[in-house]
Structures are given as C-alpha cells and as structure tokens.
Coordinates of C-alpha atoms and ligand atoms in Angstrom, one line a residue:
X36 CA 20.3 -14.7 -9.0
X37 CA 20.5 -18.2 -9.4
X38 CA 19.2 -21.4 -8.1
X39 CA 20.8 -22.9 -4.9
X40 CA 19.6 -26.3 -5.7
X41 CA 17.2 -26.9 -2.7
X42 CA 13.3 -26.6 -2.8
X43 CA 11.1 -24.8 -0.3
X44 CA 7.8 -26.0 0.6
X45 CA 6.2 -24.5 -2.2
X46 CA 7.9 -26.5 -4.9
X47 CA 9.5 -23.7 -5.8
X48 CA 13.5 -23.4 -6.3
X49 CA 15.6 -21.6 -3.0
X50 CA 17.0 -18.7 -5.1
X51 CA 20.9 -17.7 -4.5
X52 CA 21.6 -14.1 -4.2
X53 CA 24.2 -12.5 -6.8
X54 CA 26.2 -9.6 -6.9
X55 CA 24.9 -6.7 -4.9
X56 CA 21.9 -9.2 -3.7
X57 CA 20.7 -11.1 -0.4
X58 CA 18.2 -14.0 0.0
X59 CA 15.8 -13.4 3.2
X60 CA 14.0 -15.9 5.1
X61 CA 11.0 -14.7 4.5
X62 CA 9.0 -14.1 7.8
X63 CA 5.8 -12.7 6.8
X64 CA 4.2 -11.5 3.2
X65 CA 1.4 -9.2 3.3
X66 CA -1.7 -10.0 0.3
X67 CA -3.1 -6.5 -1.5
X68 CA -6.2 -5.8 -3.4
X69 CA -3.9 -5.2 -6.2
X70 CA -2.6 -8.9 -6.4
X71 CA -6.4 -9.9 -7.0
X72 CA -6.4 -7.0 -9.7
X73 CA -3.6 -8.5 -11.2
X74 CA -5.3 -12.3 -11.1
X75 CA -8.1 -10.5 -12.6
X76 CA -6.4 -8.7 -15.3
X77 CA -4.2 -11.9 -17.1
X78 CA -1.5 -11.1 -15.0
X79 CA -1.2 -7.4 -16.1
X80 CA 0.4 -8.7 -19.3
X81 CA 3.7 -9.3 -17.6
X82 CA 5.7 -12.8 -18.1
X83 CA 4.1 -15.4 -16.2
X84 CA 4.7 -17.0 -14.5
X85 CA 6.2 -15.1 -11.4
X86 CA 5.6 -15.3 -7.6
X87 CA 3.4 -12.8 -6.0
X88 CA 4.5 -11.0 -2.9
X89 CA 5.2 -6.9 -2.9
X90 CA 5.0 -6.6 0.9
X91 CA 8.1 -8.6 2.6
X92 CA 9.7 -8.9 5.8
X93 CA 12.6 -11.3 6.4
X94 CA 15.5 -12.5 7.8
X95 CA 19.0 -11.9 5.7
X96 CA 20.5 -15.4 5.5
X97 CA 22.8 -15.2 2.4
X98 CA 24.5 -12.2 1.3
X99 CA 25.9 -12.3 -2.7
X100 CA 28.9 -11.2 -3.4
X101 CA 30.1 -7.6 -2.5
X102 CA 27.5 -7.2 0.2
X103 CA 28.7 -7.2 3.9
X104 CA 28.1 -10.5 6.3
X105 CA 27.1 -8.5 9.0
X106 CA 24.0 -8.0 7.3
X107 CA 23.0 -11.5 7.9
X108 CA 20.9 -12.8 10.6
X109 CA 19.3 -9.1 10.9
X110 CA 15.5 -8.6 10.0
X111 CA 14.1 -6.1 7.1
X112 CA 11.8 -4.9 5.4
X113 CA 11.8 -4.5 1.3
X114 CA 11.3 -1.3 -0.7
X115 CA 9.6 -3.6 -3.5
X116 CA 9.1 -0.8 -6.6
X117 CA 11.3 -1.4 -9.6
X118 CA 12.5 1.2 -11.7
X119 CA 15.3 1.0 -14.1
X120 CA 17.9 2.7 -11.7
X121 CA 19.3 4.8 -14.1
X122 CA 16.6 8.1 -15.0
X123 CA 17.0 11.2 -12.9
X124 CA 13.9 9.7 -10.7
X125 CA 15.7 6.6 -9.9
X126 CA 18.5 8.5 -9.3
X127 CA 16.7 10.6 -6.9
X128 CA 14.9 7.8 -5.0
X129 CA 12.0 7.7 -6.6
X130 CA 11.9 4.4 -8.6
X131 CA 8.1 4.7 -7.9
X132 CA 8.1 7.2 -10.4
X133 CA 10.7 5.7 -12.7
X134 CA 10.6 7.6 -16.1
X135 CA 11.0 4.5 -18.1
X136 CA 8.4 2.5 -16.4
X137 CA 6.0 1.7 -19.3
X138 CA 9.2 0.0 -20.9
X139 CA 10.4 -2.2 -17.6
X140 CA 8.8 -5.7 -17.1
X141 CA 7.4 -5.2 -13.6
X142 CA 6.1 -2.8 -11.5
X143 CA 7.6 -4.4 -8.4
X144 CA 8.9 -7.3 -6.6
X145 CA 5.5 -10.0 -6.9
X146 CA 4.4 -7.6 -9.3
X147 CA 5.9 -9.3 -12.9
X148 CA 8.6 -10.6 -11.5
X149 CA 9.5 -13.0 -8.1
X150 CA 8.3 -11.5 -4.7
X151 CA 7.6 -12.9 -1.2
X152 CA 5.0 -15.6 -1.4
X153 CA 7.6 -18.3 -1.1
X154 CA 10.2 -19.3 1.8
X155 CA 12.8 -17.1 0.3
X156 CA 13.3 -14.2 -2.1
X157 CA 16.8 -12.8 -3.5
X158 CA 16.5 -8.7 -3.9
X159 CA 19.0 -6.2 -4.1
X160 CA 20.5 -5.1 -1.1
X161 CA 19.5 -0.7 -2.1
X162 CA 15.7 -2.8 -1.0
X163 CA 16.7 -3.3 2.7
X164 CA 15.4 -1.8 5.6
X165 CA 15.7 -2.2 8.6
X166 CA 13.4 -3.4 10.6
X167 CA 14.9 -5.4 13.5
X168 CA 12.5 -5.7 16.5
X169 CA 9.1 -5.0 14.8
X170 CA 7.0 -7.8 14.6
X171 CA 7.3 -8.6 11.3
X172 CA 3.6 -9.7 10.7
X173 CA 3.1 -5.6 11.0
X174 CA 6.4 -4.7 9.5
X175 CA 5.2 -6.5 6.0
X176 CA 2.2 -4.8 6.2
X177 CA 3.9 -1.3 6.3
X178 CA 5.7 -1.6 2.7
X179 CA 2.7 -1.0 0.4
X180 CA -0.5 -0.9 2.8
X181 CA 1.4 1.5 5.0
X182 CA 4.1 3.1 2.5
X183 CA 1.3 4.0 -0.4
X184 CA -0.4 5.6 2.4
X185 CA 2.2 7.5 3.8
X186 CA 2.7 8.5 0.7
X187 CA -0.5 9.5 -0.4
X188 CA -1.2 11.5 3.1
X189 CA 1.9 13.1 2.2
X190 CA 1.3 14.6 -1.0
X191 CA -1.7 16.3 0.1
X192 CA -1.1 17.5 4.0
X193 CA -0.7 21.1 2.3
X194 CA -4.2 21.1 1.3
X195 CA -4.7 19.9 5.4
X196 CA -3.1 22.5 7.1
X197 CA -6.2 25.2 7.6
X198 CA -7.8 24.9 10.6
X199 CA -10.8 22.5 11.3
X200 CA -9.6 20.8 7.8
X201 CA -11.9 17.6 7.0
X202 CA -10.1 14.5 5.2
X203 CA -12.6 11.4 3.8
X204 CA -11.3 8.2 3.7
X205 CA -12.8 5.8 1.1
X206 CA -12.4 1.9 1.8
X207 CA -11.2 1.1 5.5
X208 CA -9.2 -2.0 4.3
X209 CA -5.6 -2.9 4.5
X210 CA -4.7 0.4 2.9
X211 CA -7.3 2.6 4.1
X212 CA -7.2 1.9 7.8
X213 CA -3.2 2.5 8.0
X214 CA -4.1 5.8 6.0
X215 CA -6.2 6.7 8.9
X216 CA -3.7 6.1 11.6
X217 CA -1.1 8.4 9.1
X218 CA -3.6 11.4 8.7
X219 CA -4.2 11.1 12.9
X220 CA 0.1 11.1 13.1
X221 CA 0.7 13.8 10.2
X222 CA -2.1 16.0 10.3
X223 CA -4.9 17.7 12.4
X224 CA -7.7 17.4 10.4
X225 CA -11.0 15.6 11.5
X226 CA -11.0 11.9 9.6
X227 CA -14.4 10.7 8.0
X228 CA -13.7 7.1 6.9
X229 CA -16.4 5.6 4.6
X230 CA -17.1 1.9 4.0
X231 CA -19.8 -0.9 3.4
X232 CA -18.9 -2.7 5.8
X233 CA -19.6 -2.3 9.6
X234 CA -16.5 -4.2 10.5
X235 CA -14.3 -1.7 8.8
X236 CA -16.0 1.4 10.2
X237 CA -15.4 -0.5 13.6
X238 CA -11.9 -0.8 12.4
X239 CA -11.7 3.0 11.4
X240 CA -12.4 4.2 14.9
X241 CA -10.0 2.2 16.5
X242 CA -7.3 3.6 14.2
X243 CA -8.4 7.1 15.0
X244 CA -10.8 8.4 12.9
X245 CA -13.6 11.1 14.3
X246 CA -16.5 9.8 12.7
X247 CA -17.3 7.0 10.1
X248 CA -20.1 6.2 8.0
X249 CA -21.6 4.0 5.3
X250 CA -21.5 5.4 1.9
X251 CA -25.5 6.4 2.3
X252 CA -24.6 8.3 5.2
X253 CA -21.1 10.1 4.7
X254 CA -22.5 13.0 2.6
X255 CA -24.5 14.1 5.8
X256 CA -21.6 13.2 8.2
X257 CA -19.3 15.3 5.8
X258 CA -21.4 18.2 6.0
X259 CA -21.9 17.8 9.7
X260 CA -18.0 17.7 10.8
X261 CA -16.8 20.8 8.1
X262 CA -19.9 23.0 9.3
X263 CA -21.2 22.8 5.6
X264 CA -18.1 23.6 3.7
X265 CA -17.6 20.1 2.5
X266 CA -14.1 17.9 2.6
X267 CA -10.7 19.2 1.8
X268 CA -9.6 16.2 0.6
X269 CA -11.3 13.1 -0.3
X270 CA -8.7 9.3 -0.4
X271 CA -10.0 7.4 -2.4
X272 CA -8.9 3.6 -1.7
X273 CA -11.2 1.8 -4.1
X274 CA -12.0 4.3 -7.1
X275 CA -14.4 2.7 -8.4
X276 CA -17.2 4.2 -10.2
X277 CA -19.7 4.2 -7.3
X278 CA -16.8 5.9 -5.0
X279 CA -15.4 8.4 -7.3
X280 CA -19.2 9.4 -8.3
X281 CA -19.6 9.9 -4.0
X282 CA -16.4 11.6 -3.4
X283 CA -16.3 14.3 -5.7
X284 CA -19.8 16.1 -4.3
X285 CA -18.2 15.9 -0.9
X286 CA -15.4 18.5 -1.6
X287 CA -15.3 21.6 -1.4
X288 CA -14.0 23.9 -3.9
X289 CA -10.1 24.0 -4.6
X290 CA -10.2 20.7 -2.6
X291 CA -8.2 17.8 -3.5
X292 CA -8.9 14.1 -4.7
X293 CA -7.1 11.7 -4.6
X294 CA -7.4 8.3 -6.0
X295 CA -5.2 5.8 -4.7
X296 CA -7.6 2.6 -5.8
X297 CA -7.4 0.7 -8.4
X298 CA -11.5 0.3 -9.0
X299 CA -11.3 1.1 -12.8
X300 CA -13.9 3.9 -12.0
X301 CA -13.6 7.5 -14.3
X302 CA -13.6 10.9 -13.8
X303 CA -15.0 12.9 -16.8
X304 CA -13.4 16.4 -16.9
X305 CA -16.1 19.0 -18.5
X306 CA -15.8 22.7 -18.4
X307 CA -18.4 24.3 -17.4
X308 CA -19.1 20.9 -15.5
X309 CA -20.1 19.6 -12.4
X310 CA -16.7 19.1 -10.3
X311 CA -15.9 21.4 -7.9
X312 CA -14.0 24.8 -9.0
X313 CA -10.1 24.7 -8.3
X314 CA -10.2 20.9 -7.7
X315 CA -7.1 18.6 -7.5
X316 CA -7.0 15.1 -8.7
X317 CA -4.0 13.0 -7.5
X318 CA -2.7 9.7 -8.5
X319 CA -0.1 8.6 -5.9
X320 CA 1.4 5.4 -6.6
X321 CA 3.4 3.1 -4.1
X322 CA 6.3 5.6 -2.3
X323 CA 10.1 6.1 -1.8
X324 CA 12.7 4.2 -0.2
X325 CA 13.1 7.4 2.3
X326 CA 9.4 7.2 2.8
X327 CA 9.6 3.8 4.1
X328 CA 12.1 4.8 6.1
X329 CA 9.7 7.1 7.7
X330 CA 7.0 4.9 7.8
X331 CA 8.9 2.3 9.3
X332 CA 9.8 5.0 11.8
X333 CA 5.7 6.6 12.6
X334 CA 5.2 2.2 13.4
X335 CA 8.8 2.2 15.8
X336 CA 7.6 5.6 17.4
X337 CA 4.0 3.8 18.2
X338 CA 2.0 5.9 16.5
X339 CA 1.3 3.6 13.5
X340 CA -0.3 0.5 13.8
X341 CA -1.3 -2.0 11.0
X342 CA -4.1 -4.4 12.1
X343 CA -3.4 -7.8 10.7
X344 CA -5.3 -11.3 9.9
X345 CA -2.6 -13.8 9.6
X346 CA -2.7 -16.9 7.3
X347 CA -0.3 -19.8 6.7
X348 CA 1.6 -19.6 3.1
X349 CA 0.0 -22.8 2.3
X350 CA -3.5 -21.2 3.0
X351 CA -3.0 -18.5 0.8
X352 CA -5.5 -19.4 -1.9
X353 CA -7.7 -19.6 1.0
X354 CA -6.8 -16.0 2.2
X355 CA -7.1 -14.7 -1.7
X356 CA -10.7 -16.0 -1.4
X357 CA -11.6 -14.2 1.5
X358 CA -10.2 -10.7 1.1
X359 CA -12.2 -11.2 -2.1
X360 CA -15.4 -11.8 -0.5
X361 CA -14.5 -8.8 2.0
X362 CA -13.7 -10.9 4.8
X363 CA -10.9 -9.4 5.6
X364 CA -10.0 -7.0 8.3
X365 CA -7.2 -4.4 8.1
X366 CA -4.5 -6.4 6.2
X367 CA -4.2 -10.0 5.4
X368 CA -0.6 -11.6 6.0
X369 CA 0.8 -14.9 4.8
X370 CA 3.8 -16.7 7.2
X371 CA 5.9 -19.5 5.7
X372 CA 4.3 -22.6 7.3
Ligands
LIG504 P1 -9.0 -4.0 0.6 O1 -9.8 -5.1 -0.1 O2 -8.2 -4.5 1.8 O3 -9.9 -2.8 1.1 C1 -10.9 -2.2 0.3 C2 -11.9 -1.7 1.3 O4 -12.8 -0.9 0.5 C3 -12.7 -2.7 2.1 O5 -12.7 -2.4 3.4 C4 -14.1 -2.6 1.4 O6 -15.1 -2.9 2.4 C5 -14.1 -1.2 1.0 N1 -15.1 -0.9 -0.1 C6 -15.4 -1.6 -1.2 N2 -16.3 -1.1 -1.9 C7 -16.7 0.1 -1.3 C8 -17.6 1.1 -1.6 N3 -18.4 1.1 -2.7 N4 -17.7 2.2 -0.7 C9 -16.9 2.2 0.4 N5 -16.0 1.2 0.7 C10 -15.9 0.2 -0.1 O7 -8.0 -3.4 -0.5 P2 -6.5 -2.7 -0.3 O8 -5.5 -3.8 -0.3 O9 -6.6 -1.8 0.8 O10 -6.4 -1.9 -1.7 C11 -7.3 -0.9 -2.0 C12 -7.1 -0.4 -3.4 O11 -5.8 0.3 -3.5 C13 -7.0 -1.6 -4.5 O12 -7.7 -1.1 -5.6 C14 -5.6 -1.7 -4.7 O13 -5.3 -2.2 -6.0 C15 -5.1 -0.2 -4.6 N6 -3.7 0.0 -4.4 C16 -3.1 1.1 -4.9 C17 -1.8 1.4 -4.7 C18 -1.2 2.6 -5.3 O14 0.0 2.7 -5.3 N7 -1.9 3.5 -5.8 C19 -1.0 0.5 -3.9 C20 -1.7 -0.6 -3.3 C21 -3.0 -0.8 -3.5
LIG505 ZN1 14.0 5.0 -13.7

C-alpha cells in the first residue's frame, strides 16, 4: 500500500492499493465497545498511531495489481481479523484464531493497524464480501457486532438444542441485540436479555427476545421461563465483574458461559467451589470469513436486523462520547461526511 497523493477530509493520505489489494470508498464504519477499550488501554500497546475502524462497508474503486476490474464499482463488506496467513488456522479460515497471534502487530483492520474511520481504506482483496444491495449502514454493522455474534451463538447451539432450552443475554448493545436476533434465527430456545438500561430491554424485544429484565430482576425471570432449572447458556456481552458474578448463579449445571465482553471481570475456578457442576466457559473471539458469509446471508434472508444510530465521520468524537455515556442504541455507525 502506498499513498496516492490526495488527502480525504480527514487529513489523512488516500491510500493506493498494492498487489493483491483494493481501496473502497468507504460508505459506512460501524464504532464498538472495544475501540473505547482500546482508547482506554494506551492503544493496546500496538504502534500508534493507526486509524480506527474494524467494521467496514464500501465501494471497490481501485483494484491493485493482480486483482480483477470487475470488482470495482461493487459494494462489500470486510472480514477485518488479521492473522499471519500462514499457520494451519489461517490456512483453514480461521485467522480469528491465528496461532501466531500474540506475535502479529494487530488484531484487525482499526485494531493496530489502518481501518475504516477515514474516506478510504486499502485491504486485501481474501477481506471482500459481498454485499451489493444491503444498506450498508446495516451491512458494517454485521462484521463484528453481527459476525462475533454469529459466532458466539454458534459455538454453543449444541448446548441449545433440548427442548424448552433457556439462553441469557448479558448487555443489549450493538453486539448483544444482533446476538438476540441470531439465537431467535439459529435456535429454539426462549431468550432472556438483561440490561440497565430500559431502552435496551425495549430494544431486546423488538429483536425477538421472550422476556427481558434488569439485572435485579433476571435471576427471577430466569427461574420463571426454565421452570426452575436455571439457563443453559448464559452470553455474556460485558463480562465485567458485576455480570460475570450474575451470570454464573443463573445456570444450570453442565450449562455453558460464555464471555464475549471485554469488562476485565474474573472468574475464579475452585474445586469444591461455587460454579455450577459440568459448566462450560467460552471465549469466542471475532469469527470466520465463511461465517460472515453466513451472516451476511441470515441479514439478505431478512431474518437479521442490526438497529443502527448513524453519525457523520466528522462527529465521531461526538459518537465515542455517547456510546460511552450509554447513549447509544443497538450499534453506532460513522458515514464519510
Ligand atoms: P455496547 O456499549 O454497545 O453495549 C453494551 C451493553 O451492555 C449496553 O446496552 C449496556 O447498557 C449494557 N450493560 C452495561 N453494563 C451492564 C450491566 N452491569 N448489566 C447489564 N447490562 C449492562 O458494547 P458492544 O459494542 O456491544 O461491545 C460489548 C462488549 O463486547 C465490549 O466489551 C467489547 O469490547 C466486546 N467485544 C468482544 C468481541 C469478541 O470478539 N469477543 C468483539 C467485539 C466486542
Ligand atoms: Zn495464523
């Protein structure tokens, strides 16, 4: 990648695609919980400076050499994970997993090195998917919010296969409500969605969920939907200390949690102890390229929807500040002004 010369309205350089690359228009970057994690934590120790931005959707207008023209002019989405392309997990798709990743510079695309908050953004083309005639306000939202849900569901839909199965979801936000609208699509168990806020709960129902509580309420509303038996599986999309400390008394035994938040909370593990006999702890991160695909395909098919607030790129410190006060519903998305 180099520069092209001209500057975008950020300041910052229009990036030319190299070998094997494209530069998108981008059309709408999505802002996660995880880029104010990262602001919070020095930048995760990665290079700075870099441009934020793991949840993309654009429009291909250059294509580097030894990638097709065809390819420009149509709109994608961008598997952002990096991996180092080379271990058996890269090799088999799952860069999310890479083997090698405590030696790579980034985690993702806007996550140590340049993502989407900009006009433009050069990736490799193995990133693209397609995602002509989505809006792509939605479509952005659907590559982390959406794909680290499908993921997450994913992993633990065995666990939700019993009849009258009950799945909790912690922290109805940008993540939280799509993983809703994934466990109504995947699965057949009841959905319990949990959160402080009365706006999100609000949110939670109009994605699909059965019932929803505050965090005072949800052990009784737990007990209520599974006839006393407790959760199956408990998604935990904040993990911090005052969530993981709720979510493990709601399981029932051999039942499965799994923390997908970033809170910092822990989970001591004592035995004889107090967590639930047989339990499972995941710790999904991000998802695969094929598991966009699939997401991308639950959103085409209807049956996924993310619920947006948009903001102007130039508003983004703006938007930072209020999806740090909570004032954000579902998932807040940035479009190049
Ligand atoms: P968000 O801010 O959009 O949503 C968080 C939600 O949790 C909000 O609705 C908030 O009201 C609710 N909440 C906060 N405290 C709560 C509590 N004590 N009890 C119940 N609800 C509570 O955040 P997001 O973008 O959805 O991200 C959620 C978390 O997931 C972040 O920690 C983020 O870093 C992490 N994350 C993890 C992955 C992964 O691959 N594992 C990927 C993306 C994001
Ligand atoms: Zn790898």
């Amino acid at each position: 990648m180099t520069s092209a010369g001209a500057v975008g309205s950020t300041g910052l350089p229009i990036p030319e695609p190299g070998a094997g690359e494209v530069r998108l228009k981008v059309l709408a970057a999505g802002i996660c919980h995880s880029d104010l994690h990262v602001v919070d934590r020095d930048g995760m120790g990665w290079p700075l400076p870099f441009t934020f931005g793991h949840e993309i959707c654009g429009r291909v207008e250059a294509a580097g050499e030894g990638v097709g023209k065809d390819l420009i002019g149509t709109q994608v989405v961008v598997h952002a994970p990096v991996g180092c392309a080379r271990c058996p997990r890269c090799v088999a798709g799952r860069t999310n997993y890479c083997d090698r990743r405590a030696s790579l510079p980034a985690v993702g695309l806007g996550l140590g090195i340049d993502g989407g908050m900009a006009d433009a953004v050069v990736v490799d083309r193995s990133r693209l998917v397609p995602a002509d005639g989505l809006d792509p306000v939605t479509a952005a939202a659907l590559t982390d919010a959406g794909l680290t849900s499908y993921h997450a569901v994913a992993s633990c839909t065995p666990a939700l296969c019993e009849p009258d199965a009950v799945v909790v979801v912690i922290g109805v936000g940008g993540l939280g409500h799509m993983a809703v609208g994934i466990l109504r699509a995947m699965t057949r168990a009841q959905v319990v969605a949990v959160d402080t806020r009365a706006e999100a709960l609000e949110l939670a129902r109009a994605c699909g969920a059965h019932a929803a509580a505050r965090p005072d309420t949800a052990a009784a509303v737990v007990a209520e939907v599974s006839a006393g038996r407790g959760a199956d599986v408990v998604l935990d999309f904040v993990a911090a200390q005052a969530t993981l400390d709720a979510a493990v008394p709601l399981l029932r035994a051999a039942g499965e949690l799994v923390v997908v938040g970033g809170g910092g909370g822990t989970l001591p593990v004592r035995k004889p102890g107090t967590l639930p006999s047989g339990l499972v702890v995941r710790m999904p991160f991000w998802g695969s390229r094929d598991e966009l695909v699939a997401t991308v395909e639950l959103a085409r098919a209807g049956v996924l929807t993310a619920h947006t607030t948009t903001f102007a790129l130039s508003e983004a410190g703006q938007a930072f500040a209020r999806l740090r006060r909570g004032q954000v519903i579902g998932r807040a998305v940035l479009v190049p002004d």
